[in-house]
CSV table of C-alpha atoms in Angstrom, one decimal:
chain,number,residue,atom,x,y,z
A,712,ASN,CA,32.4,-43.8,-11.9
A,713,ILE,CA,35.4,-44.6,-14.1
A,714,PRO,CA,36.4,-41.6,-16.3
A,715,THR,CA,36.6,-42.1,-20.1
A,716,ILE,CA,40.4,-41.6,-19.9
A,717,PHE,CA,41.3,-43.9,-17.1
A,718,ASN,CA,45.0,-44.4,-16.1
A,719,THR,CA,45.1,-47.8,-14.3
A,720,SER,CA,48.1,-46.6,-12.3
A,721,CYS,CA,46.4,-43.8,-10.5
A,722,THR,CA,45.5,-43.7,-7.0
A,723,TYR,CA,42.7,-41.5,-5.4
A,724,ASN,CA,43.9,-38.0,-4.4
A,725,LYS,CA,41.4,-35.2,-3.5
A,726,THR,CA,43.2,-32.7,-5.5
A,727,ILE,CA,45.0,-34.4,-8.2
A,728,PHE,CA,42.8,-37.5,-8.9
A,729,PRO,CA,39.6,-36.8,-7.4
A,730,LEU,CA,37.7,-39.4,-9.7
A,731,CYS,CA,40.2,-42.2,-9.4
A,732,PRO,CA,38.3,-45.4,-7.9
A,733,ILE,CA,41.5,-47.0,-6.5
A,734,PHE,CA,42.1,-46.2,-2.8
A,735,ARG,CA,45.0,-46.6,-0.5
A,736,LEU,CA,44.0,-47.5,3.0
A,737,GLY,CA,46.2,-44.9,4.7
A,738,ASP,CA,44.6,-42.2,2.5
A,739,ILE,CA,41.1,-43.2,3.4
A,740,VAL,CA,42.0,-43.1,7.3
A,741,GLN,CA,43.8,-39.7,6.6
A,742,GLU,CA,40.8,-38.3,4.7
A,743,ALA,CA,38.6,-39.4,7.7
A,744,LYS,CA,41.0,-37.4,10.0
A,745,GLN,CA,42.1,-40.5,11.9
A,746,LYS,CA,45.4,-42.2,12.8
A,747,PHE,CA,46.1,-45.4,11.0
A,748,SER,CA,48.4,-46.6,13.9
A,749,GLU,CA,45.4,-46.5,16.4
A,750,MET,CA,42.8,-48.0,14.1
A,751,ALA,CA,45.2,-50.7,13.0
A,752,VAL,CA,45.4,-52.0,16.7
A,753,LYS,CA,41.7,-51.7,17.8
A,754,GLY,CA,40.1,-51.4,14.3
A,755,GLY,CA,37.2,-49.0,13.5
A,756,ILE,CA,34.4,-48.4,11.2
A,757,ILE,CA,34.8,-45.9,8.2
A,758,ALA,CA,32.0,-44.7,5.9
A,759,ILE,CA,32.9,-44.2,2.1
A,760,LYS,CA,30.3,-41.7,1.1
A,761,ILE,CA,29.8,-41.4,-2.7
A,762,ASN,CA,27.5,-38.5,-3.9
A,763,TRP,CA,26.1,-38.5,-7.2
A,764,ASP,CA,24.7,-35.0,-8.1
A,765,CYS,CA,24.0,-35.1,-11.8
A,766,ASN,CA,22.6,-32.8,-14.4
A,767,LEU,CA,21.3,-35.0,-17.1
A,768,ASP,CA,20.6,-32.3,-19.7
A,769,SER,CA,22.3,-32.8,-22.9
A,770,TRP,CA,23.6,-29.2,-23.2
A,771,PHE,CA,25.1,-29.4,-19.7
A,772,TYR,CA,25.7,-33.0,-18.9
A,773,ASP,CA,27.5,-33.4,-15.7
A,774,CYS,CA,27.5,-36.8,-13.6
A,775,SER,CA,30.6,-37.3,-11.7
A,776,PRO,CA,30.9,-38.8,-8.1
A,777,LYS,CA,32.2,-36.9,-5.1
A,778,TYR,CA,33.9,-39.1,-2.4
A,779,GLY,CA,33.9,-38.4,1.2
A,780,PHE,CA,35.1,-40.4,4.3
A,781,GLN,CA,33.9,-40.3,7.9
A,782,ARG,CA,34.6,-42.5,11.0
A,783,LEU,CA,31.4,-44.0,12.4
A,784,ASP,CA,32.4,-45.7,15.6
A,785,ASP,CA,32.7,-43.6,18.8
A,786,LYS,CA,36.2,-43.6,20.3
A,787,LYS,CA,35.0,-42.6,23.8
A,788,ILE,CA,32.2,-45.0,24.4
A,789,MET,CA,32.8,-48.1,22.2
A,790,PRO,CA,36.0,-47.6,20.2
A,791,GLY,CA,37.2,-49.9,17.4
A,792,PHE,CA,35.7,-52.7,15.6
A,793,HIS,CA,35.8,-56.5,16.5
A,794,PHE,CA,33.8,-59.7,16.2
A,795,ARG,CA,34.1,-63.3,17.4
A,796,TYR,CA,33.9,-66.6,15.6
A,797,ALA,CA,34.9,-70.2,16.6
A,798,LYS,CA,36.2,-73.5,15.0
A,799,TYR,CA,35.0,-76.8,16.1
A,800,TYR,CA,36.9,-80.1,15.8
A,801,LYS,CA,37.3,-83.5,17.5
A,802,LEU,CA,40.4,-85.1,19.2
A,803,PRO,CA,41.6,-88.4,18.3
A,804,GLN,CA,39.9,-89.8,21.4
A,805,GLY,CA,36.5,-88.3,20.1
A,806,GLU,CA,36.4,-85.4,22.5
A,807,GLU,CA,34.9,-82.2,20.9
A,808,GLN,CA,36.7,-78.9,21.2
A,809,ARG,CA,36.7,-75.6,19.8
A,810,THR,CA,39.0,-72.5,19.2
A,811,LEU,CA,37.5,-68.9,19.7
A,812,TYR,CA,38.8,-66.1,17.6
A,813,LYS,CA,38.5,-62.4,18.6
A,814,VAL,CA,39.3,-60.5,15.4
A,815,TYR,CA,40.0,-56.8,15.3
A,816,GLY,CA,40.0,-54.9,11.9
A,817,ILE,CA,38.6,-51.9,9.7
A,818,ARG,CA,35.2,-52.2,8.2
A,819,PHE,CA,34.1,-50.1,5.2
A,820,ASP,CA,30.5,-49.1,4.8
A,821,VAL,CA,29.9,-47.8,1.3
A,822,ILE,CA,27.0,-45.2,1.3
A,823,VAL,CA,25.9,-44.1,-2.3
A,824,PHE,CA,23.3,-41.2,-2.6
A,825,GLY,CA,22.5,-38.5,-5.1
A,826,THR,CA,20.1,-36.7,-7.3
A,827,GLY,CA,19.6,-36.7,-11.0
A,828,ARG,CA,18.0,-33.7,-12.7
A,829,LYS,CA,16.7,-33.0,-16.1
A,830,PHE,CA,14.8,-30.0,-17.4
A,831,ASN,CA,11.2,-30.7,-18.4
A,832,ILE,CA,9.1,-27.7,-19.8
A,833,ILE,CA,5.8,-29.5,-18.9
A,834,GLU,CA,6.8,-29.9,-15.2
A,835,LEU,CA,7.9,-26.3,-15.1
A,836,ILE,CA,4.5,-25.1,-16.4
A,837,LYS,CA,2.8,-27.4,-13.7
A,838,ASN,CA,4.9,-26.1,-11.0
A,839,ILE,CA,4.2,-22.5,-11.8
A,840,GLY,CA,0.6,-23.1,-12.2
A,841,SER,CA,0.6,-24.9,-8.7
A,842,MET,CA,2.5,-21.8,-7.2
A,843,ILE,CA,0.0,-19.3,-8.7
A,844,SER,CA,-2.8,-21.5,-7.3
A,845,TYR,CA,-1.4,-21.4,-3.9
A,846,PHE,CA,-1.4,-17.5,-4.1
A,847,GLY,CA,-4.9,-17.7,-5.1
A,848,LEU,CA,-5.7,-19.8,-2.1
A,849,VAL,CA,-4.1,-17.5,0.2
A,850,ALA,CA,-5.9,-14.5,-1.0
A,851,SER,CA,-9.2,-16.4,-0.8
A,852,ALA,CA,-8.5,-17.3,2.9
A,853,ILE,CA,-7.7,-13.8,3.6
A,854,GLU,CA,-11.0,-12.8,2.0
A,855,VAL,CA,-13.0,-15.3,4.0
A,856,VAL,CA,-11.4,-14.1,7.2
A,857,LEU,CA,-11.9,-10.4,6.6
A,858,SER,CA,-15.6,-11.2,5.5
A,859,ILE,CA,-16.2,-13.0,8.9
A,860,VAL,CA,-14.6,-10.0,10.6
A,861,ARG,CA,-16.7,-7.5,8.5
A,862,TYR,CA,-20.0,-9.1,9.4
A,863,SER,CA,-19.0,-9.5,13.1
A,864,SER,CA,-19.0,-6.9,16.0
A,865,CYS,CA,-15.8,-5.6,14.7
A,866,GLY,CA,-17.2,-4.7,11.3
A,867,LYS,CA,-17.8,-1.2,12.3
A,868,SER,CA,-14.2,-0.5,13.1
A,869,ALA,CA,-12.1,2.0,11.2
A,870,PHE,CA,-9.9,-0.7,9.6
A,871,CYS,CA,-13.0,-2.5,8.0
A,872,LYS,CA,-14.2,1.0,6.7
A,873,ILE,CA,-10.8,1.8,5.1
A,874,TYR,CA,-10.5,-1.8,3.7
A,875,ASN,CA,-13.9,-1.5,2.1
A,876,ARG,CA,-13.2,2.0,0.7
A,877,LYS,CA,-9.9,0.7,-0.8
A,878,LYS,CA,-11.1,-2.6,-2.2
A,879,TYR,CA,-14.4,-1.5,-3.8
A,880,GLU,CA,-14.1,1.3,-6.2
A,881,THR,CA,-17.5,2.6,-7.8
A,882,VAL,CA,-17.1,3.7,-11.2
A,883,LEU,CA,-19.6,6.6,-12.1
A,884,ASN,CA,-20.2,8.9,-14.8
A,885,PRO,CA,-19.0,12.3,-13.7
A,886,ARG,CA,-21.8,13.9,-15.6
A,887,GLN,CA,-24.4,12.0,-13.5
A,888,VAL,CA,-22.8,12.7,-10.1
A,889,MET,CA,-23.2,15.6,-7.7
A,890,TYR,CA,-21.3,16.2,-4.3
A,891,VAL,CA,-23.1,18.2,-1.6
A,892,SER,CA,-21.9,19.6,1.7
A,893,TYR,CA,-24.2,20.6,4.3
A,894,VAL,CA,-23.0,22.9,7.1
A,895,ASP,CA,-24.7,21.0,9.8
A,896,GLU,CA,-23.2,17.5,8.6
A,897,PRO,CA,-19.5,16.6,8.9
A,898,HIS,CA,-19.3,14.6,5.7
A,899,VAL,CA,-19.7,15.0,2.0
A,900,THR,CA,-22.8,13.4,0.3
A,901,LEU,CA,-22.7,11.9,-3.1
A,902,ILE,CA,-26.1,12.2,-5.1
A,903,LYS,CA,-26.5,10.6,-8.6
A,904,GLU,CA,-28.8,11.9,-11.4
A,905,PRO,CA,-31.4,12.0,-12.5
A,906,LEU,CA,-33.3,13.5,-9.6
A,907,LYS,CA,-37.0,12.8,-8.8
A,908,THR,CA,-37.2,15.4,-6.1
A,909,SER,CA,-35.4,18.4,-5.1
A,910,LEU,CA,-31.6,18.0,-4.5
A,911,GLN,CA,-32.2,19.0,-0.8
A,912,HIS,CA,-34.4,16.0,-0.3
A,913,ALA,CA,-32.6,13.5,-2.5
A,914,GLN,CA,-31.0,10.5,-1.0
A,915,GLY,CA,-27.3,10.0,-1.4
A,916,SER,CA,-24.4,8.0,0.0
A,917,ILE,CA,-21.8,9.4,2.6
A,918,VAL,CA,-18.4,10.0,1.3
A,919,GLU,CA,-15.4,10.3,3.7
A,920,SER,CA,-14.3,13.9,3.8
A,921,HIS,CA,-10.9,14.9,4.9
A,922,PRO,CA,-10.9,18.7,4.5
A,923,VAL,CA,-7.5,20.4,4.2
A,924,LYS,CA,-6.8,23.5,6.2
A,925,PHE,CA,-7.7,26.7,4.4
A,926,CYS,CA,-4.1,28.2,4.2
A,927,ASP,CA,-3.9,29.1,0.6
A,928,ALA,CA,-1.3,31.8,-0.2
A,929,GLY,CA,-4.0,34.0,-1.2
A,930,SER,CA,-6.3,33.4,1.8
A,931,CYS,CA,-3.9,33.0,4.8
A,932,CYS,CA,-4.0,36.6,5.7
A,933,THR,CA,-7.6,37.1,6.8
A,934,SER,CA,-9.0,40.4,7.6
A,935,GLU,CA,-8.2,39.8,11.3
A,936,SER,CA,-4.6,39.4,10.6
A,937,ASN,CA,-4.2,42.0,7.8
A,938,GLU,CA,-2.5,44.5,10.1
A,939,HIS,CA,0.1,42.0,11.2
A,940,CYS,CA,0.6,41.1,7.4
A,941,ASP,CA,1.0,44.7,6.5
A,942,ASN,CA,3.7,45.2,9.1
A,943,GLU,CA,5.7,42.3,8.0
A,944,GLU,CA,5.8,42.7,4.2
A,945,SER,CA,5.3,45.7,2.1
A,946,GLU,CA,2.3,46.0,-0.4
A,947,PRO,CA,1.9,48.0,-3.6
A,948,MET,CA,0.5,51.6,-3.1
A,949,ARG,CA,-3.1,51.7,-3.5
A,950,SER,CA,-5.4,54.6,-4.2
A,951,THR,CA,-7.2,56.4,-1.6
A,952,GLU,CA,-10.5,55.0,-2.9
A,953,SER,CA,-9.2,51.5,-2.7
A,954,ASN,CA,-8.0,52.0,0.9
A,955,LYS,CA,-11.4,53.5,1.9
A,956,ASN,CA,-13.2,50.4,0.4
A,957,ASP,CA,-10.9,48.1,2.2
A,958,ASP,CA,-11.4,49.8,5.5
A,959,ASN,CA,-15.1,49.7,5.1
A,960,GLU,CA,-15.0,46.0,4.4
A,961,ASP,CA,-12.7,45.4,7.5
A,962,TYR,CA,-15.2,47.3,9.4
A,963,GLU,CA,-18.3,45.2,8.2
A,964,LEU,CA,-16.2,41.9,8.8
A,965,ARG,CA,-15.4,42.8,12.4
A,966,GLN,CA,-19.1,43.5,13.3
A,967,PRO,CA,-20.8,40.8,15.4
A,968,LEU,CA,-22.5,38.4,13.2
A,969,ARG,CA,-26.3,38.4,13.3
A,970,GLN,CA,-29.2,36.4,11.7
A,971,GLU,CA,-30.7,38.3,9.0
A,972,ALA,CA,-34.5,38.3,8.5
A,973,SER,CA,-35.5,35.2,6.5
A,974,SER,CA,-37.2,35.9,3.2
A,975,THR,CA,-41.0,35.3,3.3
A,976,GLY,CA,-41.0,33.7,0.0
A,977,SER,CA,-38.4,31.1,0.7
A,978,PRO,CA,-39.2,27.7,-0.8
A,979,LYS,CA,-40.1,24.7,1.3
A,980,TRP,CA,-36.9,22.9,0.7
A,981,CYS,CA,-35.0,25.9,2.0
A,982,CYS,CA,-33.8,25.4,5.7
A,983,CYS,CA,-32.0,28.8,6.0
A,984,GLY,CA,-34.6,31.1,4.6
A,985,LYS,CA,-32.2,32.8,2.1
A,986,CYS,CA,-32.6,30.5,-1.0
A,987,LEU,CA,-34.5,31.6,-4.0
A,988,PRO,CA,-37.3,29.7,-5.7
A,989,THR,CA,-36.4,27.7,-8.7
A,990,GLN,CA,-38.2,25.1,-10.9
A,991,LYS,CA,-35.2,22.9,-11.5
A,992,TYR,CA,-34.5,20.1,-9.1
A,993,HIS,CA,-30.7,20.2,-9.3
A,994,GLU,CA,-30.8,24.0,-8.2
A,995,GLN,CA,-33.0,23.3,-5.2
A,996,LEU,CA,-30.3,23.1,-2.6
A,997,CYS,CA,-29.9,24.6,0.7
A,998,CYS,CA,-26.7,24.9,2.9
A,999,ARG,CA,-28.4,23.0,5.8
A,1000,ARG,CA,-30.3,19.8,6.5
A,1001,LYS,CA,-32.2,21.2,9.3
A,1002,LYS,CA,-33.7,24.7,10.2
A,1003,GLY,CA,-30.9,27.0,11.5
A,1004,GLN,CA,-28.8,30.1,10.6
A,1005,CYS,CA,-27.5,30.3,7.1
A,1006,ILE,CA,-23.9,29.8,6.4
A,1007,THR,CA,-23.6,33.0,4.6
A,1008,THR,CA,-23.9,35.0,7.8
A,1009,SER,CA,-21.0,33.1,9.2
A,1010,HIS,CA,-17.7,34.9,10.0
A,1011,TRP,CA,-15.7,32.5,7.9
A,1012,PHE,CA,-17.9,32.8,5.0
A,1013,GLN,CA,-17.3,36.5,4.8
A,1014,GLN,CA,-13.7,36.1,5.3
A,1015,LEU,CA,-12.9,33.3,3.1
A,1016,VAL,CA,-15.5,33.6,0.3
A,1017,LEU,CA,-16.8,37.2,0.1
A,1018,SER,CA,-13.7,39.3,1.3
A,1019,SER,CA,-12.6,41.2,-1.6
A,1020,ARG,CA,-9.2,41.6,-0.1
A,1021,THR,CA,-8.7,37.9,0.2
A,1022,LEU,CA,-9.9,37.3,-3.4
A,1023,LYS,CA,-7.7,40.1,-4.7
A,1024,LYS,CA,-4.5,38.6,-3.0
A,1025,ALA,CA,-5.3,35.1,-4.5
A,1026,LEU,CA,-5.6,36.6,-7.9
A,1027,LEU,CA,-2.3,38.4,-7.4
A,1028,TYR,CA,-0.8,35.2,-6.1
A,1029,LYS,CA,-1.6,33.5,-9.3
A,1030,ASP,CA,-0.8,36.6,-11.6
A,1031,PRO,CA,1.4,39.2,-9.9
A,1032,PHE,CA,0.9,41.7,-12.8
A,1033,LEU,CA,-2.9,41.4,-12.8
A,1034,ASP,CA,-4.7,44.8,-13.4
A,1035,LEU,CA,-7.2,45.1,-10.4
A,1036,THR,CA,-8.8,48.1,-11.9
A,1037,ASP,CA,-9.8,46.0,-15.0
A,1038,GLY,CA,-13.6,45.9,-15.8
A,1039,ASN,CA,-13.5,42.2,-15.9
A,1040,ILE,CA,-12.2,41.9,-12.3
A,1041,LYS,CA,-15.4,41.2,-10.6
A,1042,ASN,CA,-16.0,38.3,-13.0
A,1043,GLN,CA,-12.7,36.7,-12.0
A,1044,MET,CA,-13.5,37.4,-8.3
A,1045,ARG,CA,-16.9,35.7,-8.5
A,1046,ARG,CA,-15.4,32.7,-10.2
A,1047,LEU,CA,-12.6,32.7,-7.5
A,1048,ALA,CA,-15.3,33.1,-4.8
A,1049,PHE,CA,-17.0,29.8,-5.9
A,1050,ARG,CA,-13.7,28.0,-5.9
A,1051,GLN,CA,-12.8,29.2,-2.4
A,1052,TYR,CA,-16.0,28.0,-1.2
A,1053,ILE,CA,-15.6,24.6,-2.7
A,1054,HIS,CA,-12.0,24.5,-1.2
A,1055,TRP,CA,-13.4,25.4,2.2
A,1056,ARG,CA,-16.5,23.1,2.4
A,1057,PHE,CA,-15.2,20.2,0.2
A,1058,GLY,CA,-11.5,20.2,1.1
A,1059,SER,CA,-10.3,20.0,-2.5
A,1060,PHE,CA,-10.4,22.0,-5.7
A,1061,ASP,CA,-10.7,18.4,-7.6
A,1062,LEU,CA,-14.4,18.5,-7.0
A,1063,GLU,CA,-15.0,21.8,-8.9
A,1064,ASP,CA,-16.9,20.2,-11.8
A,1065,ARG,CA,-19.1,18.0,-9.6
A,1066,ALA,CA,-19.7,20.0,-6.3
A,1067,VAL,CA,-22.9,21.8,-6.0
A,1068,ILE,CA,-23.0,25.1,-4.3
A,1069,PRO,CA,-26.1,25.9,-2.2
A,1070,SER,CA,-28.7,28.4,-3.6
A,1071,CYS,CA,-28.1,30.8,-0.7
A,1072,CYS,CA,-24.4,30.9,-1.3
A,1073,ARG,CA,-24.5,31.1,-4.9
A,1074,TRP,CA,-26.7,34.2,-5.1
A,1075,LYS,CA,-24.8,35.7,-2.2
A,1076,ILE,CA,-21.7,35.6,-4.2
A,1077,ARG,CA,-23.5,36.9,-7.4
A,1078,ASN,CA,-25.0,39.8,-5.6
A,1079,THR,CA,-21.7,40.6,-4.1
A,1080,TYR,CA,-19.8,40.3,-7.5
A,1081,PRO,CA,-22.6,40.8,-10.0
A,1082,LYS,CA,-22.2,40.0,-13.6
A,1083,ALA,CA,-23.3,42.5,-16.4
A,1084,GLY,CA,-26.8,41.8,-17.5
A,1085,ASN,CA,-27.3,39.1,-14.7
A,1086,ASN,CA,-27.0,36.4,-17.2
A,1087,TYR,CA,-25.9,33.5,-15.1
A,1088,THR,CA,-25.8,30.1,-16.7
A,1089,GLY,CA,-24.5,27.4,-14.3
A,1090,PHE,CA,-25.5,26.2,-10.9
A,1091,LYS,CA,-22.2,24.8,-10.0
A,1092,VAL,CA,-18.8,26.7,-10.6
A,1093,GLU,CA,-19.2,29.3,-13.3
């Protein structure tokens, strides 16, 4: 603790000479925040603490002591420091006697402590590896706990279902995946190709479905609210024939819904009686799982999918300058009707390439907006 350039005449000073190892008794007592006049009478115990906090790296070497002082005896309970000792001697007559001395003074306890540090790349790598392994153990412990919860009675909770859906992701070939939505089931079903039976009877896995509300800019104003929309915003002038067609359509949509007569030649896989026979497995799909009314006879199918006014507004929303008198307008309306159905039943346009439209709905849309020559190619979105 002696500096390289040491002045033997120095005296320790906390500010000027903090490394000088020569101390004055008064300075020590003062640094301990005590009065020398009191301690000189009754004594005391003072600790001289020397802290060595060293950086032993060659590029940043620093190893200098720091001194500190503190009084150890308690001034209230047992102040001061003293001890007794005796001297024994014999008188000329041979009698033994002693003299007992009680000595007061100041005792110094030197306490040395510190830390020496030096960088070691191997130790650093080991510590980093240990830390990473701890994270791995934490993840493993969490996995064990979640596995126990999953197989317990709480495994059917919503939390476990969300956890499994987020943790495990099935990577599938989009060309070999089909999504199906039945009107009498609240979820979407995922079915993989190749098919060994009709798509209606193929077994699949349930996919969580969260359909969004059908409030497209082109479909918010359904036929029931057209009068209200017409009052609030002005529309382009239409021809007398167009007005007449829209009025007829409004009249048809406002009529009470009824179950039409089922086709006598409906295939066995059809549950609604309105699907057409086909030899291809992937086209053998009905809108229902069980016997019942076809979705094409529902009020919302007519308003959201078949309504020409809804489809025209949707087309004008995307292209305000679209010519509705164009001969190709029915093809655009037919394609848009397929997309509207997918948005309605599947909740998203993202499934257009993989969502399969039932045979009854597909042919209802094709009959309403036919294609020249009836040359239809796809069983999904055309």
